[in-house]
Structure formats: C-alpha cells, structure tokens
Coordinates of C-alpha atoms and ligand atoms in Angstrom, one line a residue:
X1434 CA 16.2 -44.3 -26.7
X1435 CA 19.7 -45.7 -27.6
X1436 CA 20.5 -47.0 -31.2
X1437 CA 23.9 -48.0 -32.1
X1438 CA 25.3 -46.1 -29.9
X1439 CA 23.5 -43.2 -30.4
X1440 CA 20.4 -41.2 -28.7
X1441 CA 17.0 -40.7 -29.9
X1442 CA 14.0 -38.8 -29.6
X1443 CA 11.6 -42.1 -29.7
X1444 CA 8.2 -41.5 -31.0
X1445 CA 6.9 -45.0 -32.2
X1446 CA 5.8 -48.1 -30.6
X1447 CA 2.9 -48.3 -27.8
X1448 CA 4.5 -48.0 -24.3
X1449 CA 2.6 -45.0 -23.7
X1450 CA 3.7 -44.8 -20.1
X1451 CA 7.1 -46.3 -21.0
X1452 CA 6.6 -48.8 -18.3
X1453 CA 8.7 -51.5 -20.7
X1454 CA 11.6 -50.3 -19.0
X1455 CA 10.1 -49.2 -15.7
X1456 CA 12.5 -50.6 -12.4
X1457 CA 9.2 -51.9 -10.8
X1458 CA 8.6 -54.1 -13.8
X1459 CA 11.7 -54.7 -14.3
X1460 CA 12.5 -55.6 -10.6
X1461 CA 9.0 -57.9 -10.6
X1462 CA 10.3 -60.0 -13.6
X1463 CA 13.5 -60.6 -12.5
X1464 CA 12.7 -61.6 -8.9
X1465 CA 9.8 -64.3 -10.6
X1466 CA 12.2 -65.6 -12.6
X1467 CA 14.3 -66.3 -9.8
X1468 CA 11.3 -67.3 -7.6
X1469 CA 9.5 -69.9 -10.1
X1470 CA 11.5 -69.8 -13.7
X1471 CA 9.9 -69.1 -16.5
X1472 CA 6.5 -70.7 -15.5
X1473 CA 4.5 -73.9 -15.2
X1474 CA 4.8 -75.2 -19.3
X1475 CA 1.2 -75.9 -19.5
X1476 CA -0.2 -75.4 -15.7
X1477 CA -1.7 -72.1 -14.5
X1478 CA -1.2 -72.5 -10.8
X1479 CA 1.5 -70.0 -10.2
X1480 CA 0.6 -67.0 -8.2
X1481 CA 2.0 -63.9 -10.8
X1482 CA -1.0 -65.5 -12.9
X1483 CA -3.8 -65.8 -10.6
X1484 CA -2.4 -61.6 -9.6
X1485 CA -3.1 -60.5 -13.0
X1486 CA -6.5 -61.5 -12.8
X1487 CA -7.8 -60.2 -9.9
X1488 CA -5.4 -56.7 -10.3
X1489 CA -7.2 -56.7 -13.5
X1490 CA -10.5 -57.1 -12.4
X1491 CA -10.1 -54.3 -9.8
X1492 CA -8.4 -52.0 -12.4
X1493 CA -11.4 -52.8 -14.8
X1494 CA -13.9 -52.7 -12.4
X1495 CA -15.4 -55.8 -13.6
X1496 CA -15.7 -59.1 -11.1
X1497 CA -13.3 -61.4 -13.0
X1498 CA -11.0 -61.3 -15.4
X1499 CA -9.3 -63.1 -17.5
X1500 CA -5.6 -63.5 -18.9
X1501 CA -4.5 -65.1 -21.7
X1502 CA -1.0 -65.6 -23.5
X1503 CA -1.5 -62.4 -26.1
X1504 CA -3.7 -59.8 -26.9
X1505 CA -4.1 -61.2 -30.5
X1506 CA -5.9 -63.6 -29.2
X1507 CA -8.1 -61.9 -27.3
X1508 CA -11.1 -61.2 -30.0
X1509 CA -10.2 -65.0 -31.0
X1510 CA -11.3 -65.6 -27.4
X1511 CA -14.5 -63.4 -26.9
X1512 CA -15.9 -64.2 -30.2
X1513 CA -15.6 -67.5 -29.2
X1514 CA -17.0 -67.5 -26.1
X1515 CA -20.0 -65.6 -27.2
X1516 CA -20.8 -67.6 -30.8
X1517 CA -23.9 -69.4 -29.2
X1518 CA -25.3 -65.6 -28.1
X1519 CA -25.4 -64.2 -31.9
X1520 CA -26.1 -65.1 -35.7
X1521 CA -23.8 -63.1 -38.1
X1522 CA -20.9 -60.7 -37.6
X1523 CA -20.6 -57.5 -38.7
X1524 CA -17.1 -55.7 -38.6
X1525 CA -15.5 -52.8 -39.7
X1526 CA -13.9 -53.0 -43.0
X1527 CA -10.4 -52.4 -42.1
X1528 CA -10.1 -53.9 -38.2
X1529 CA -6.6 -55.4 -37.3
X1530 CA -5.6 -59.0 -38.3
X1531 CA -6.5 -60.4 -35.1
X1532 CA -10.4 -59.1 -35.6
X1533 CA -10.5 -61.1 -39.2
X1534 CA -8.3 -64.0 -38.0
X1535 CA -10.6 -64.7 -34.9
X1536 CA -14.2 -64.1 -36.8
X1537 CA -12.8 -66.3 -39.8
X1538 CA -12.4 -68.9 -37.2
X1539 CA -16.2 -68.9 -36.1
X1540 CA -17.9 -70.4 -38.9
X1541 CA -20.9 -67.7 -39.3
X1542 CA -21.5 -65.6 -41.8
X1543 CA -19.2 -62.2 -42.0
X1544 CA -20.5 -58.7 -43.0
X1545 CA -18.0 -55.9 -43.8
X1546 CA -19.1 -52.3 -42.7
X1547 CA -17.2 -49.0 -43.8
X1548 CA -14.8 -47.7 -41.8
X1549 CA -15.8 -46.2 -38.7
X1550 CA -19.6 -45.7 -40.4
X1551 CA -22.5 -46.6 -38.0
X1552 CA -24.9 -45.5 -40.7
X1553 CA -23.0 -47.9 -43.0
X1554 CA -23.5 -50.5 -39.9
X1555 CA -27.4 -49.7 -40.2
X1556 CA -27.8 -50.5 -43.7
X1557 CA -25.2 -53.8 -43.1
X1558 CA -27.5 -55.1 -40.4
X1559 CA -30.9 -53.7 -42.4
X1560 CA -29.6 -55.8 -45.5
X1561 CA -28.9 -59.0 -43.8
X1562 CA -30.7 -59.5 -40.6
X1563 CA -33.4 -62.0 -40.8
X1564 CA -36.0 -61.7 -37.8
X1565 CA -34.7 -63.3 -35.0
X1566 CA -31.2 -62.8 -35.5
X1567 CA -28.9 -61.5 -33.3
X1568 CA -25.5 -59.2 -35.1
X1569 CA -22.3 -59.3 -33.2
X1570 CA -20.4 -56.0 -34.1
X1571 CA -16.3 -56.2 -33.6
X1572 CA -14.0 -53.5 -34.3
X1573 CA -11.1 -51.6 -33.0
X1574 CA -11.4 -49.2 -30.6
X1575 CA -8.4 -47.0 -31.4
X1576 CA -7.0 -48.2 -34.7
X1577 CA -3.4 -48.6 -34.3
X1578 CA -2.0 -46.4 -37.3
X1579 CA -4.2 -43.6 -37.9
X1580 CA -5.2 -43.4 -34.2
X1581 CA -8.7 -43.3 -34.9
X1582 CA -11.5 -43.6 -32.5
X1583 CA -14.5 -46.1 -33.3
X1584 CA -17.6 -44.1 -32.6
X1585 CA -18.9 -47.0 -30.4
X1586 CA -21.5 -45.4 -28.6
X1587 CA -23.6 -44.7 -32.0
X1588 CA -22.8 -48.2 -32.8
X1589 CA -24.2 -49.1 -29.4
X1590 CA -27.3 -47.5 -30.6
X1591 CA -27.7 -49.1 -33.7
X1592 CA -27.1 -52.1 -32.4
X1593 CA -29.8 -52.3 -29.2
X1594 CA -32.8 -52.4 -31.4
X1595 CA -31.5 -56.3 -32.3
X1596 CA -30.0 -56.8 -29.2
X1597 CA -27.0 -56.6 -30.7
X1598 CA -23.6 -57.3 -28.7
X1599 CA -20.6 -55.2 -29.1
X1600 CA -16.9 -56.6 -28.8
X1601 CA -13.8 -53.9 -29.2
X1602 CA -10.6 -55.0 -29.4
X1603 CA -9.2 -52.3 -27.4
X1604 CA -5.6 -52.6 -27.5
X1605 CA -4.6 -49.1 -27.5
X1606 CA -7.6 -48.1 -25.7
X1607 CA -7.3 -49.8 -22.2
X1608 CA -4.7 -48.0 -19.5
X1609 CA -5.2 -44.4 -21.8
X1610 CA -8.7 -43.8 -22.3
X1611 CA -11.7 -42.8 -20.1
X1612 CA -11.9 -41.2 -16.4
X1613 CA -10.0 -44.3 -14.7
X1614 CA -8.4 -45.8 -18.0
X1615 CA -10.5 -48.5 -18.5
X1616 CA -10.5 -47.6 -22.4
X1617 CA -13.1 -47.0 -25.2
X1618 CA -16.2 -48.8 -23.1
X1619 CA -15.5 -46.3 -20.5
X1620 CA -14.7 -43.3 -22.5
X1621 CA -18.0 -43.6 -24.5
X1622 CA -20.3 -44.5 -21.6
X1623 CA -21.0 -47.9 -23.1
X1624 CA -19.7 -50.2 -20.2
X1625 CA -22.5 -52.9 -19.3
X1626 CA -24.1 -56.2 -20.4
X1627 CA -23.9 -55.9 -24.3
X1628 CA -20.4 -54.3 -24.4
X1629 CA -17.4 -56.6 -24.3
X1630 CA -13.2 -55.8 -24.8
X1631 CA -10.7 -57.7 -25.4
X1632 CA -7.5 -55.6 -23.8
X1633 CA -3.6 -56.2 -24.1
X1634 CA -1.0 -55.7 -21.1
X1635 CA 1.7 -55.0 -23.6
X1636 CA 1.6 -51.7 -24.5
X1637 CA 0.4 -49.2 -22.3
X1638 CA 0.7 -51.6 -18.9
X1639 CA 4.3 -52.8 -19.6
X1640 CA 3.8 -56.1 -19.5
X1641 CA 2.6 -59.4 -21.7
X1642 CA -0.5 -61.2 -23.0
X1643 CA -4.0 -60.4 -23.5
X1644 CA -6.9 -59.3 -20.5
X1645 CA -10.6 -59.6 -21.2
X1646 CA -12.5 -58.4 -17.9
X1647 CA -15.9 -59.6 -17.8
X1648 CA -18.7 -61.2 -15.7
X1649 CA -18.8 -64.7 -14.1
X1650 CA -21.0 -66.0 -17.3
X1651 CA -18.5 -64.7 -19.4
X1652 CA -15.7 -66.6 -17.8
X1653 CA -17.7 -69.7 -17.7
X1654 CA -18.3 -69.2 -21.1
X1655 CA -14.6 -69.1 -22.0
X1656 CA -14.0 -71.9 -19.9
X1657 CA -16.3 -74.1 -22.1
X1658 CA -15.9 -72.9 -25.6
X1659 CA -12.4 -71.5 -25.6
X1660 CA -9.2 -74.2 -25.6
X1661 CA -6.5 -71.7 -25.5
X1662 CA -6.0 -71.8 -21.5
X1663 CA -6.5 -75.1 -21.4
X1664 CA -4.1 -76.5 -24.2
X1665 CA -1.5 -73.6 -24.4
X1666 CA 1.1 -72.9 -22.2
X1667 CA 0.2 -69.4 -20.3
X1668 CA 2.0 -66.0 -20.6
X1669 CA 5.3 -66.3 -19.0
X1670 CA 5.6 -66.0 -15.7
X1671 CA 8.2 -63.4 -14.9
X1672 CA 6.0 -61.0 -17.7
X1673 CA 3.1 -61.9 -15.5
X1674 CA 4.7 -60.4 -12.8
X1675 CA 5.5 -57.6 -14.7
X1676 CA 2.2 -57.0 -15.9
X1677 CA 0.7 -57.3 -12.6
X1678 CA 3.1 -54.5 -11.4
X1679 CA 2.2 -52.5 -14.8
X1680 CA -1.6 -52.7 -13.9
X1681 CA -1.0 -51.5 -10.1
X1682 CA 1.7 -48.8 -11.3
X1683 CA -1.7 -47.4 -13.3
X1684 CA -3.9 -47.7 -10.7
X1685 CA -1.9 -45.9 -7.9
X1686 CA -0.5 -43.1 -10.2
X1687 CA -3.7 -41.8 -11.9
X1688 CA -1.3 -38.3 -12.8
X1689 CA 0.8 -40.6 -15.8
X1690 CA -2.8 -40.4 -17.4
X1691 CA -3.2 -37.0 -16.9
X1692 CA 0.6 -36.5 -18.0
X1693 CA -0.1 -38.3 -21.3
X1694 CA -3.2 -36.7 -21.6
X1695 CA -1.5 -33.2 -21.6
X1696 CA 1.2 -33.9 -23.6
X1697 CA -1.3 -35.4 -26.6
X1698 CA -3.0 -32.1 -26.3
X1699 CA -0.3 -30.3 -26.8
X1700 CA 1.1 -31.9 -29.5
X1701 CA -2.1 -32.4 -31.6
X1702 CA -2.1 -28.3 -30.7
X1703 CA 1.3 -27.6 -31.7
X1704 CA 0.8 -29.6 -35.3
X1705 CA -2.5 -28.4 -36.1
X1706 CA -0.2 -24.9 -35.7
X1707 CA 2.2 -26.5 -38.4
X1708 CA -0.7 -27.0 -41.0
X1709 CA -1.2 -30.5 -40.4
X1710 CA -4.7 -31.7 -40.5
X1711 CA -4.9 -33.4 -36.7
X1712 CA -8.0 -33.8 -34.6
X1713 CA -8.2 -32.9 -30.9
X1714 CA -8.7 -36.8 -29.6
X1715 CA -7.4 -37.8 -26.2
X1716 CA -5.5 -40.5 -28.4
X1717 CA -1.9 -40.8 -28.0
X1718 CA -1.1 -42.0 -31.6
X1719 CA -1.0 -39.0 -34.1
X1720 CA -1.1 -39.4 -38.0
X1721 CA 0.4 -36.9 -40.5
X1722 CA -1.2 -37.0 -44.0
X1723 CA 0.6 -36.1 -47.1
X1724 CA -0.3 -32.5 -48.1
X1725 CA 1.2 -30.5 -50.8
X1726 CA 4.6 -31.6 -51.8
X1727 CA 5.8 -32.8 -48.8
X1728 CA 7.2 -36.4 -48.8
X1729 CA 6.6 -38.0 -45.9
X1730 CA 9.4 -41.2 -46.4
X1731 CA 11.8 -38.5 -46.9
X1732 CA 10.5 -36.6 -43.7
X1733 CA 11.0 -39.8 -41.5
X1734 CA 14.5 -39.8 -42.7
X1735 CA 14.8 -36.3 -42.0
X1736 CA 14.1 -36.1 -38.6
X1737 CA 16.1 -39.5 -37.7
X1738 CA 18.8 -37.4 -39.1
X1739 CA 18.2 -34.7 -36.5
X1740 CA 18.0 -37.7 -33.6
X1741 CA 14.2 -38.0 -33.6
X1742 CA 12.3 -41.6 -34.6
X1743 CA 8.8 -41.4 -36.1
X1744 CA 7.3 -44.6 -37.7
X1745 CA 6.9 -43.9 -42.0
X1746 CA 4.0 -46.3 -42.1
X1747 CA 3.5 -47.3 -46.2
X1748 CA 0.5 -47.7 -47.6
X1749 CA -2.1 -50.4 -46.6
X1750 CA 1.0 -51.4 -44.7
X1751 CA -0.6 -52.4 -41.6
X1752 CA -4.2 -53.3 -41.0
X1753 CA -6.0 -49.5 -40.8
X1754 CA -3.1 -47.7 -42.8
X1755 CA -4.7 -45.8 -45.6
X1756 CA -4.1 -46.1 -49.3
X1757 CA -1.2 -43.7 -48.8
X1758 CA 2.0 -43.4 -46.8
X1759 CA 1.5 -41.7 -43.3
X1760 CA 3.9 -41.3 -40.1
X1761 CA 2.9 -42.2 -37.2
X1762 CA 3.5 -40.1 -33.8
X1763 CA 3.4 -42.1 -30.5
X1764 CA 2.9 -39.7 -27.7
X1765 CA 3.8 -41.1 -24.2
X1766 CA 3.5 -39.7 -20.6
X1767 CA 7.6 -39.7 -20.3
X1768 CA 8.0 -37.3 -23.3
X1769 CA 9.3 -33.7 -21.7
X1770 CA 7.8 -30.5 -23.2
X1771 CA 11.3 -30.1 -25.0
X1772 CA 11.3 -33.0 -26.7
X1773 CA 7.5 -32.5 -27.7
X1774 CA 8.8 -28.9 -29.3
X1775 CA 12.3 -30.7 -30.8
X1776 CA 10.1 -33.0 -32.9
X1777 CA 7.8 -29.6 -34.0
X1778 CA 10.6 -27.2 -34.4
X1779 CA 12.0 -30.0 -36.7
X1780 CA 8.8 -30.4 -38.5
X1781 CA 8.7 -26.7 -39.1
X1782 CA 12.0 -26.6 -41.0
X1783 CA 10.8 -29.7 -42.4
X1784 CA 7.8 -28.6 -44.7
X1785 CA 8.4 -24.3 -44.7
Ligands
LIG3059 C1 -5.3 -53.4 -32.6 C2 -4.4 -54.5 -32.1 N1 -5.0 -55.6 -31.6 C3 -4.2 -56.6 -31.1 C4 -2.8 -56.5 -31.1 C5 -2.0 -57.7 -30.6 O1 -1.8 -57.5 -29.2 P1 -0.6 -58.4 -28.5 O2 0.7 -57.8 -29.0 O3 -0.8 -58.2 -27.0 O4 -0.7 -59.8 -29.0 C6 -2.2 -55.4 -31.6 C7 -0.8 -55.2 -31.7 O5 0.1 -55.6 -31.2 C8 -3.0 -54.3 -32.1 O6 -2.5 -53.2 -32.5

C-alpha cells in the first residue's frame, strides 16, 4: 500500500483477497462503464445485475439470489422479508449498526442476549416467549473488530425447539469461511430452511452492495415486503461488474482460500509465540488485547513508523469493540510470509 508517497505493510480493512485492486475487476468495471455508464438510475434491467445474481446463487449454492445496493442493508432486508414468519427478536447485545438499525425498523418487540452466549439466548427466549411464538435470532457471524465467531450452531439448537429462524449478517464470513466459502452457515453445518445470511460483495469479493442467497419463497418474500429494489436506484453498474468477476475469481481459484487460510494460521501461531492471547480461528481479523504495560495507541504508531498499518481501534469505537482499546490485524491471502514475520519481528521489539 502507497501513502503519501511512501510504502506500507497494510494490515487493516476487509479485502481479504485484495481483489479491490485486482486487473480482472478492475478491467470488468471499466469496460461496463464504457458499455452502459454508470447504470439504469432506478431500472434493474442491465445484464452486470442480473450476473451477480445468478454467479451468486451458484457460488452459494442456493437457487436464487438476491443483490441489493449495500450490505448494510442486507439484515434491513431479511428481517423484513421474514416479519410475518416470527413474533419477537432476539439479538446479540453488541451486533453491528446495521443488525439494530434493521430490527428497530420492524415494529416487534427486541430482546438483547449477551455476547456470543447461547445459554444467555436460552434464558432470553425462556423469559419472554409466550406459547405460540416464534423468536427470530440475528447476529454477526464474524464480528468485525474482535474477529469473533458467533457459535451459531448451539444457537441453532436452542432455537429448533421454537422453531426458531436464524439470520447472520455474515459480512466477513461469506468468500472466507467454510469448505467452499460460503461463510458461517457453511462452516457450522447449519445451511437449510431455518438459517438465513445476509452477505456483502465488498470486502472479500472486491466488489459492491449486499447478496442474500436464498430460496424462491424467500425472493418472493422480498419482493412483497421489501421496497429497497423497487424504489432505490441499484448498485452501480460498473461495481456490478466487478462483483460479478470478484465472485467467479473465488469460485475458480479455491487455493486464495487456502492461501488466506495458511497465512491466518500462521500469524495467530506466530502471536500466540509473542504472548498475545489469540485463538486458533480460521478468521482472518486478529485482535491484540492490552496486557501488562503495553500501550496499544502507542504501538499502532510504532509500527507505522517502521512502514507497517494496523487499525488502533478505541474503545466501544465500533459496534463489537470492547470497553478497551484493541488493534486490529487483517490478514489477507496476498500477504507474503515476510511481510507476515516484519509485522511479528516488529511486535517483538515492540513489547520485550
Ligand atoms: C458486520 C458488518 N455488517 C454490514 C456491513 C456493511 O456492509 P456494506 O459495506 O456492504 O454496506 C459491515 C461493514 O462494512 C460490517 O462490518
């Protein structure tokens, strides 16, 4: 990465592939642009759109899919399409902005669980589910600053005594996690009728806007209940492109996955060697705690000094950041093993 002039080690942001700058996409955008401008204003009928969907659908494995102009919107959507299926929402405590902002906008009564707690969802849904009700859960999947993993497949458990549905906004799961990347569903087992996700294309596909995959029903259900497509002008169409080519560059290149995969392992190895207290997840965002006297603001500053970019997140400064400052680590398939060891090595001097 080039900043003012000068190069970086870049370890923040979510193009975990680093397909932002890939030629493919790059190529795709630029010859839509030149092929239909920016896009239809409010229309959909423009092929780069209608290509997302069904690339999607394959990737997903799902019969249809559907794209919409961000990924924020994408909980907005399902919980949405799904409010005549369930009777109260239960979500956990700390889920990003778009979670809150979409099941605010429902109109049914919200229940808070702790954080990443499916006993604490048990005693949520014990407390206020009258017979006959029906709890929708919603949470992250991977929450975007500490990197943590919703245990979803417990929550699927809890949940199927009620006939509970399950939606995960799974932003930074979809493209990284499971056998064929098709995120936390996948990773956990938990793919199937109850299960929904609400995906982006802009961080590990490349691309723009917001994917859900789903069944015919749900399609028909987003078709009645949800405005967005209808009344909004669609993702633009040269980042359509783009996406699309970000979704088949996944598809065909199955080693990137294993790529990012290794170099998450090794990293989370090579820090749990420093001291720091990091799990062995297969997820590609990595979070340093505070321990002993080590200043963390002063260690982002640090390592930018020594060309290397880590995100100081403050705290409570995003959605899931704890109650104290942390830095975050985004790992990407592009990252050579020397860069991987600059950003230790420069830790070690760091806090020994
Ligand atoms: C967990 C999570 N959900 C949703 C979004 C929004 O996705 P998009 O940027 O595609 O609108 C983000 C971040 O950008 C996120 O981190």
């Amino acid at each position: 990465m080039v900043i003012e002039g000068k190069e970086y080690d870049y370890f923040c942001g979510t193009s975990y592939y680093c397909l932002h700058g890939h030629e493919r996409l790059i190529r795709a955008a630029c010859d839509a642009a030149r092929k239909y401008g920016l896009g239809p204003a409010t229309g959909w009928d423009m092929p780069p759109l209608r290509e997302v969907e069904e690339l999607a659908a394959a990737f997903f494995g799902t019969p249809k899919a559907k794209y919409i102009v961000s990924g924020y919107l994408g909980n907005f959507t399902l919980a949405h399409a799904l409010k005549g299926e369930y009777h109260r929402i239960f979500v956990d405590e700390v889920s990003h902005y778009s979670v809150f902002d979409a099941i605010n906008s429902v109109g049914k009564p919200i229940h808070p669980f702790p954080h990443l707690n499916p006993e604490g969802l048990r005693d949520e849904l014990k407390r206020h589910l009258r017979p006959g009700e029906v709890p929708l859960t919603i949470t992250d999947g991977v929450f975007p600053v500490t990197g943590a993993m919703a245990p979803l497949k417990e929550y699927a458990q809890v949940l199927a005594p009620y006939g509970g549905i399950l939606c995960v906004d799974d932003s930074h799961g979809v493209g990284v996690l499971g056998g064929n990347g098709r995120g936390s569903l996948e990773y956990w087992g938990i793919e199937g009728e109850r299960c929904y996700l609400a995906g982006t294309l802009s961080k590990a596909f490349g691309g723009f806007g917001g994917i859900i995959p789903g069944d015919e029903a749900l399609m028909e259900r987003i078709a009645r209940y949800v405005r967005i497509p209808v009344g909004a002008s669609p993702p633009p169409v040269p980042a359509a492109a783009a996406s699309a080519e970000g979704i088949r560059i996944l598809a065909e290149h199955p080693e990137l996955r294993e790529r990012l995969r290794r170099n998450v392992a090794y990293l989370r190895a090579r820090l749990r060697d420093l001291g720091f207290e990091v799990d062995d997840s297969p997820v590609p965002i990595i979070s340093l705690k505070p321990r002993g006297n080590l200043d963390l603001k002063r260690t982002q500053e640090k390592l930018k000094e020594k060309g290397i970019i880590v995100k100081y997140v403050p705290p409570r400064g995003y959605s899931d950041a704890p109650g104290v400052g942390t830095i975050r680590i985004a790992v990407f398939s592009e990252h050579s093993r020397e860069q991987l060891d600059r950003l230790v090595e420069a830790l070690r001097h760091l806090v020994h």
